Each structure stands twice: as structure tokens, then as C-alpha cells.
Coordinates of C-alpha atoms in Angstrom, one line a residue:
T1 CA 113.5 62.3 99.7
P2 CA 110.9 65.0 98.8
G3 CA 107.8 64.9 101.0
T4 CA 106.3 66.0 104.3
Y5 CA 107.9 64.9 107.5
T6 CA 106.8 65.2 111.1
V7 CA 109.3 66.5 113.6
R8 CA 109.0 66.0 117.3
A9 CA 110.8 68.6 119.5
Y10 CA 111.7 68.1 123.2
S11 CA 113.2 70.6 125.6
S12 CA 116.3 69.9 127.7
S13 CA 117.3 71.3 131.1
G14 CA 120.2 70.0 133.2
G15 CA 120.9 67.1 130.9
G16 CA 117.4 65.5 130.9
Y17 CA 114.7 65.8 128.3
S18 CA 111.1 66.7 128.9
S19 CA 108.4 64.2 128.5
D20 CA 106.3 66.7 126.8
Y21 CA 106.9 67.6 123.2
R22 CA 105.7 69.7 120.3
E23 CA 105.2 68.3 116.9
F24 CA 105.3 70.1 113.6
T25 CA 106.0 69.3 110.0
I26 CA 108.7 70.2 107.5
L27 CA 108.5 70.0 103.7
V28 CA 111.4 68.7 101.6
V29 CA 111.3 69.6 97.9
S30 CA 113.5 68.3 95.0
T31 CA 115.0 71.6 94.0
T32 CA 116.5 74.5 95.9
D33 CA 116.5 77.1 93.1
S34 CA 113.5 79.4 92.7
D35 CA 112.7 79.0 89.0
T36 CA 112.7 75.2 88.3
T37 CA 109.1 74.0 87.9
T38 CA 107.9 70.7 89.4
G39 CA 104.5 69.2 90.2
E40 CA 105.2 68.8 93.9
S41 CA 103.6 70.6 96.9
R42 CA 105.4 73.7 98.2
R43 CA 105.4 76.1 101.1
V44 CA 106.2 79.8 101.0
S45 CA 109.9 80.7 101.1
D46 CA 111.7 82.8 103.7
S47 CA 112.3 85.5 101.1
M48 CA 108.6 85.8 100.4
L49 CA 107.7 85.7 104.0
D50 CA 109.9 88.7 104.6
N51 CA 108.2 90.6 101.8
I52 CA 104.7 89.7 102.9
A53 CA 105.6 91.0 106.4
S54 CA 106.7 94.2 104.8
Y55 CA 103.4 94.5 102.8
E56 CA 101.2 93.8 105.8
G57 CA 103.0 95.9 108.4
Y58 CA 103.6 95.1 112.0
V59 CA 100.7 95.5 114.4
P60 CA 101.6 94.3 118.0
Q61 CA 98.1 94.6 119.3
V62 CA 94.7 93.8 117.7
S63 CA 93.6 96.7 115.6
P64 CA 90.9 97.3 113.0
D65 CA 91.9 97.0 109.3
T66 CA 90.4 100.1 107.8
L67 CA 90.9 98.8 104.2
A68 CA 88.9 95.6 105.0
G69 CA 85.8 96.7 106.8
N70 CA 87.6 97.2 110.1
I71 CA 88.0 93.5 110.7
P72 CA 90.4 93.0 113.7
T73 CA 94.0 92.0 112.8
V74 CA 97.2 91.5 114.7
G75 CA 100.8 90.7 113.9
Y76 CA 101.5 90.7 110.2
G77 CA 97.9 90.7 108.8
Y78 CA 96.5 87.9 110.9
V79 CA 92.7 88.1 110.9
V80 CA 91.2 87.5 114.4
S81 CA 87.9 85.7 113.7
K82 CA 84.9 86.0 116.0
N83 CA 85.1 84.0 119.2
T84 CA 88.7 82.9 118.7
T85 CA 91.7 83.2 121.0
F86 CA 94.3 85.8 120.2
Y87 CA 97.5 87.3 121.7
N88 CA 98.2 91.0 122.2
N89 CA 101.7 92.6 122.6
L90 CA 103.3 90.3 120.0
T91 CA 107.0 90.8 119.5
R92 CA 108.2 91.0 115.9
S93 CA 109.6 87.5 116.2
E94 CA 106.3 86.1 117.5
A95 CA 104.4 87.9 114.8
K96 CA 106.7 86.5 112.1
A97 CA 106.3 83.0 113.5
M98 CA 102.6 83.4 113.4
L99 CA 102.8 84.7 109.8
A100 CA 104.8 81.6 108.7
D101 CA 102.4 79.3 110.5
T102 CA 99.3 80.9 109.1
V103 CA 100.5 81.0 105.5
N104 CA 101.9 77.5 105.5
R105 CA 99.3 75.7 107.5
G106 CA 96.2 77.7 106.5
S107 CA 94.2 77.5 103.4
Y108 CA 96.7 79.7 101.6
T109 CA 99.3 77.2 100.6
T110 CA 96.8 74.4 100.8
E111 CA 94.6 75.8 98.0
I112 CA 97.6 76.6 95.8
N113 CA 98.9 73.0 96.2
R114 CA 95.4 71.8 95.4
F115 CA 95.5 74.0 92.3
I116 CA 98.8 72.3 91.3
S117 CA 97.7 68.8 91.8
S118 CA 94.1 69.1 90.4
N119 CA 95.4 70.7 87.1
G120 CA 98.7 68.8 86.7
L121 CA 100.6 72.1 86.9
L122 CA 104.4 72.4 86.9
M123 CA 105.2 75.4 89.2
S124 CA 108.3 77.0 90.5
Q125 CA 109.0 78.4 93.9
C126 CA 109.0 82.0 92.8
Q127 CA 105.6 81.4 91.1
F128 CA 104.3 79.7 94.2
D129 CA 105.5 82.5 96.4
A130 CA 103.8 85.2 94.2
L131 CA 100.4 83.3 94.4
A132 CA 100.8 82.8 98.2
S133 CA 101.3 86.5 98.7
F134 CA 98.3 87.3 96.5
S135 CA 96.2 84.7 98.4
Y136 CA 97.2 86.0 101.8
N137 CA 95.9 89.4 100.7
V138 CA 92.8 88.7 98.8
G139 CA 91.9 85.1 99.5
A140 CA 93.0 81.7 98.0
G141 CA 89.7 80.4 96.8
Y142 CA 90.2 81.9 93.4
W143 CA 92.7 79.3 92.4
N144 CA 90.1 76.5 92.6
G145 CA 87.2 78.1 90.9
S146 CA 85.8 80.6 93.5
G147 CA 84.8 83.8 91.8
N148 CA 86.0 85.4 88.6
C149 CA 89.7 85.7 88.3
Y150 CA 91.2 86.1 84.8
V151 CA 94.7 85.7 86.3
R152 CA 93.8 82.1 86.8
T153 CA 92.7 81.8 83.2
V154 CA 96.1 83.3 82.0
I155 CA 97.8 80.6 84.1
M156 CA 95.7 77.8 82.8
N157 CA 96.2 79.0 79.2
A158 CA 100.0 78.3 79.5
V159 CA 101.2 75.0 78.0
V160 CA 104.4 73.7 76.5
P161 CA 103.8 74.3 72.7
P162 CA 103.3 71.1 70.7
Q163 CA 106.4 70.2 68.8
D164 CA 104.4 69.5 65.6
L165 CA 102.7 72.9 65.7
S166 CA 102.8 74.4 62.2
S167 CA 100.8 76.0 59.4
S168 CA 100.3 72.6 57.9
N169 CA 99.3 71.2 61.3
P170 CA 97.4 73.8 63.2
Y171 CA 95.8 73.3 66.6
G172 CA 92.4 74.7 67.4
G173 CA 92.0 77.3 70.1
K174 CA 89.9 80.2 71.3
V175 CA 90.3 83.8 72.6
T176 CA 89.7 84.1 76.3
A177 CA 90.2 87.9 76.6
S178 CA 87.3 90.4 76.0
T179 CA 89.4 91.9 73.1
L180 CA 92.7 90.7 71.7
P181 CA 94.8 92.7 69.3
M182 CA 96.4 90.8 66.4
Y183 CA 99.8 92.1 65.2
Q184 CA 101.9 91.6 62.1
D185 CA 104.8 90.3 64.2
H186 CA 105.3 89.0 67.7
S187 CA 105.6 92.6 69.1
A188 CA 103.1 95.1 70.2
S189 CA 105.1 97.8 68.4
S190 CA 104.5 96.1 65.0
T191 CA 101.4 96.9 62.8
Q192 CA 98.1 95.9 64.3
I193 CA 96.0 93.8 61.8
T194 CA 92.7 93.4 63.6
T195 CA 91.1 92.9 67.0
L196 CA 89.6 89.5 68.0
K197 CA 86.7 89.2 70.4
I198 CA 86.3 86.8 73.3
N199 CA 85.5 83.1 72.3
T200 CA 86.7 83.7 68.7
S201 CA 87.8 80.4 67.2
V202 CA 91.4 80.5 66.0
N203 CA 93.9 78.1 64.4
I204 CA 97.3 78.2 66.2
T205 CA 100.1 77.7 63.8
D206 CA 103.3 78.9 65.4
Y207 CA 104.8 80.0 68.8
Y208 CA 107.4 82.5 69.9
R209 CA 108.8 83.2 73.4
D210 CA 111.4 85.9 74.3
S211 CA 113.6 84.3 76.9
S212 CA 114.6 87.7 78.4
T213 CA 111.2 89.4 78.6
K214 CA 109.3 86.1 79.3
Q215 CA 106.6 87.3 76.8
S216 CA 104.9 84.5 74.8
W217 CA 103.1 84.8 71.5
Y218 CA 101.0 82.6 69.2
K219 CA 100.6 83.0 65.4
V220 CA 97.0 82.4 64.7
S221 CA 94.5 82.6 61.8
A222 CA 91.0 83.7 62.4
S223 CA 88.2 85.3 60.3
G224 CA 90.3 85.3 57.2
K225 CA 93.3 87.0 58.8
S226 CA 96.6 85.8 60.1
G227 CA 98.9 87.4 62.7
W228 CA 100.5 87.2 66.1
V229 CA 98.6 87.5 69.5
R230 CA 99.7 87.2 73.1
A231 CA 99.6 83.6 74.2
G232 CA 98.2 84.5 77.6
D233 CA 94.9 85.3 76.0
V234 CA 94.5 82.1 74.0
A235 CA 93.5 78.7 75.2
F236 CA 94.0 75.4 73.3
N237 CA 90.6 73.7 72.7
S238 CA 92.1 70.5 74.0
T239 CA 95.2 70.2 76.3
S240 CA 95.2 66.4 76.3
G241 CA 98.8 65.4 76.0
L242 CA 100.0 68.9 76.6
T243 CA 102.0 70.0 79.7
H244 CA 100.9 72.9 81.9
D245 CA 104.3 74.4 82.7
L246 CA 104.0 77.8 84.3
N247 CA 107.4 78.8 82.9
Y248 CA 105.4 79.3 79.7
V249 CA 103.0 81.9 81.2
D250 CA 103.1 85.1 79.2
A251 CA 104.6 87.5 81.7
Y252 CA 103.0 90.7 80.2
T253 CA 99.5 89.3 80.2
F254 CA 99.9 87.8 83.7
G255 CA 101.3 90.9 85.3
S256 CA 99.0 93.4 83.5
N257 CA 96.0 91.4 84.8
L258 CA 97.4 91.0 88.2
L259 CA 97.6 94.8 88.6
D260 CA 93.8 95.0 88.3
W261 CA 93.6 93.6 91.8
H262 CA 94.4 96.9 93.5
V263 CA 90.8 97.6 94.6
A264 CA 89.4 97.3 98.1
G265 CA 86.0 98.3 99.2
G266 CA 85.3 99.7 95.8
N267 CA 88.3 102.1 96.0
C268 CA 91.7 102.1 94.2
Y269 CA 94.7 102.0 96.4
I270 CA 98.2 102.7 95.1
G271 CA 99.7 100.6 97.9
L272 CA 97.8 97.5 96.6
Y273 CA 99.0 98.3 93.1
Y274 CA 102.6 98.3 94.3
R275 CA 102.0 94.9 96.0
R276 CA 100.6 93.4 92.8
L277 CA 103.5 94.8 90.9
A278 CA 105.9 93.2 93.4
E279 CA 104.1 89.8 93.0
A280 CA 104.3 90.0 89.3
K281 CA 108.1 90.6 89.5
V282 CA 108.5 87.5 91.7
F283 CA 106.2 85.3 89.6
S284 CA 107.8 85.7 86.2
Y285 CA 111.3 86.9 87.0
G286 CA 112.1 85.7 90.6
N287 CA 112.9 89.3 91.4
Y288 CA 112.6 89.2 95.1
A289 CA 114.8 92.2 95.5
E290 CA 112.5 94.7 93.7
A291 CA 109.6 93.0 95.5
S292 CA 110.8 94.4 98.8
P293 CA 109.5 97.8 99.8
S294 CA 113.0 98.7 101.0
N295 CA 114.3 98.5 97.4
G296 CA 114.6 101.7 95.3
N297 CA 112.8 100.1 92.4
Y298 CA 109.9 98.7 94.4
K299 CA 107.4 101.2 92.9
K300 CA 109.0 101.0 89.4
N301 CA 107.1 99.2 86.6
T302 CA 110.4 97.5 85.6
Y303 CA 108.9 95.1 83.1
G304 CA 106.4 97.5 81.4
Y305 CA 103.1 96.1 82.4
K306 CA 99.9 97.8 81.4
V307 CA 98.9 100.1 84.3
P308 CA 95.2 100.3 85.1
S309 CA 93.7 103.5 83.7
C310 CA 92.3 104.5 87.1
L311 CA 95.9 104.9 88.4

């Protein structure tokens, strides 16, 4: 049965068991595939733990993280806070165990699971893994309202389109992006009709989603014009009765905005760009292979996201 269970482990020597024990928890989920969305709590997968370890790099002894104000780190990106106990001379196995414990017991997965439950989200394992990697790198507070994070907005904009959506039964919405191109068709290669500004009211009349590219579009009317816009940049005025299923997140808008998070200390870092690219591949496509730095396509913009102009 799905849920969290406590496990008690004893040691054995010469046929007898110890009186001392160690307790930990395991999480059972209802599905084993990576792309089925549910509203249950999750933990990071082994595949993503391997990738996070590759992104962070193995540091056996406490060393300053030069990209993060020289804060002391050890293992695979574990931050040693002031006046806390730490271990030096970690083996790779010990560092990996500490990474798993930190990600799954710390605020990283906790905040994502709170994000799921507080907003009634349906999320898959690959989507959860991508957000966990992002959180371990830049912080998990963004998912529950801390700071400005448009990636969160793109996620929250995603809903299962109403079945009665039509030109004769439009739904009200608004533009959430600073600027949003309107096209003649559900393709950025079609003729651009106009550009809508943030908070522009729109009537949503139709929906299109490409099952292969995972790109989603709404047909809207606004300011006397009608055309197609990317669904990731439009929010329904009311989501009452609608389902927030993250399999409906517009992959292009999500990935393109995720790539903006490649800055540390005011500087652009190509390494952070590659990590964001990897997380976008996992989130929308479950592409764990290309999310690994050992893969030949790790640095390739496979799905054609918009690359930040500074890079």
C-alpha cells in the first residue's frame, strides 16, 4: 500500500542479534514508471541521485565552494553549516549515502511534496526528480512562494483543458509573461499576429498539444485579435474544477525559463546552464540518459529551448 513505513534494522554476529538498532523510513508509491502523474508524496530516484552526484562532483574533504561564496562543502555538494559536525575523508559510497539522506530527508523533497499537496498537483517521478535537482542546487523555497521564480508560474499555469472549451464557450484568462507572441497557428514558425503584454485579459477558446514535442498552445482572443499562444504563459482566471496535471506543462516554456537559472554570484556559468538543460530534459521527457554528464548529448540542446542571450 502506498505510504511511508518505518524500518528497524538490527545487526547479527554469530547467530545472535544486537539489542541496538537503527530506524529509517522507506516510501512506497503506487507506480514504478517515471511519467505517470499522481498526487502522492515522492522521493528522488536512484537515476537522479546518480546525476546529481555527477553535477556536484565528489569532494572527500571539506572544501570551499568558490561559486557560492566559499561556503564549506563535502561529499556531493553537502553544505557544512556553522557549528555542525562533519566528516572528512569520505569514501564515494559514504558521500553517496549522505547525498541520498540529505536530499530525501532535508527540505528539498519536503518542500516539493508540500508544493504537490498544497496545490493539488499531479506530478510524475521524472518531474519530481528534475525539481529535486534544481532545489538541491539553488534552494527549495521557490516552490512554496519564496522569491520570484517564473518556472513555478509556468508549472501552476498547467491544467487539463476543460472539455467544453470552445469559441462559443470561452474561458477567461490572463497573460503571465512580460511579452507573449500571438501566432496564426500553433507553431512559432507561423505568421506572428501581435504581441500581448503581461496581465492582458484573454478569452481561451481552443487547445493544442503536440504529444511528441510536449509543447502546448491555447487559441485566444484579445484586443480584437485572435491567434495561438504558448499555454505556459497563460493562466486561467479560475481553476476551480480544473486539474493541475504537470503532464500538461508546456515543455518549451518550462525549459526555456529554467535555463535562465544559470547565474551564481552575478556571473553566468556554462556548467549551470548544462545542468538546467539536463533537468529540463528529465522533467518533460524523462530523458535521464542525456541528463548524465557522461552522455555525448549532455551539452546538446536536444529539444530546442531558447538559449539565454548571455550564453
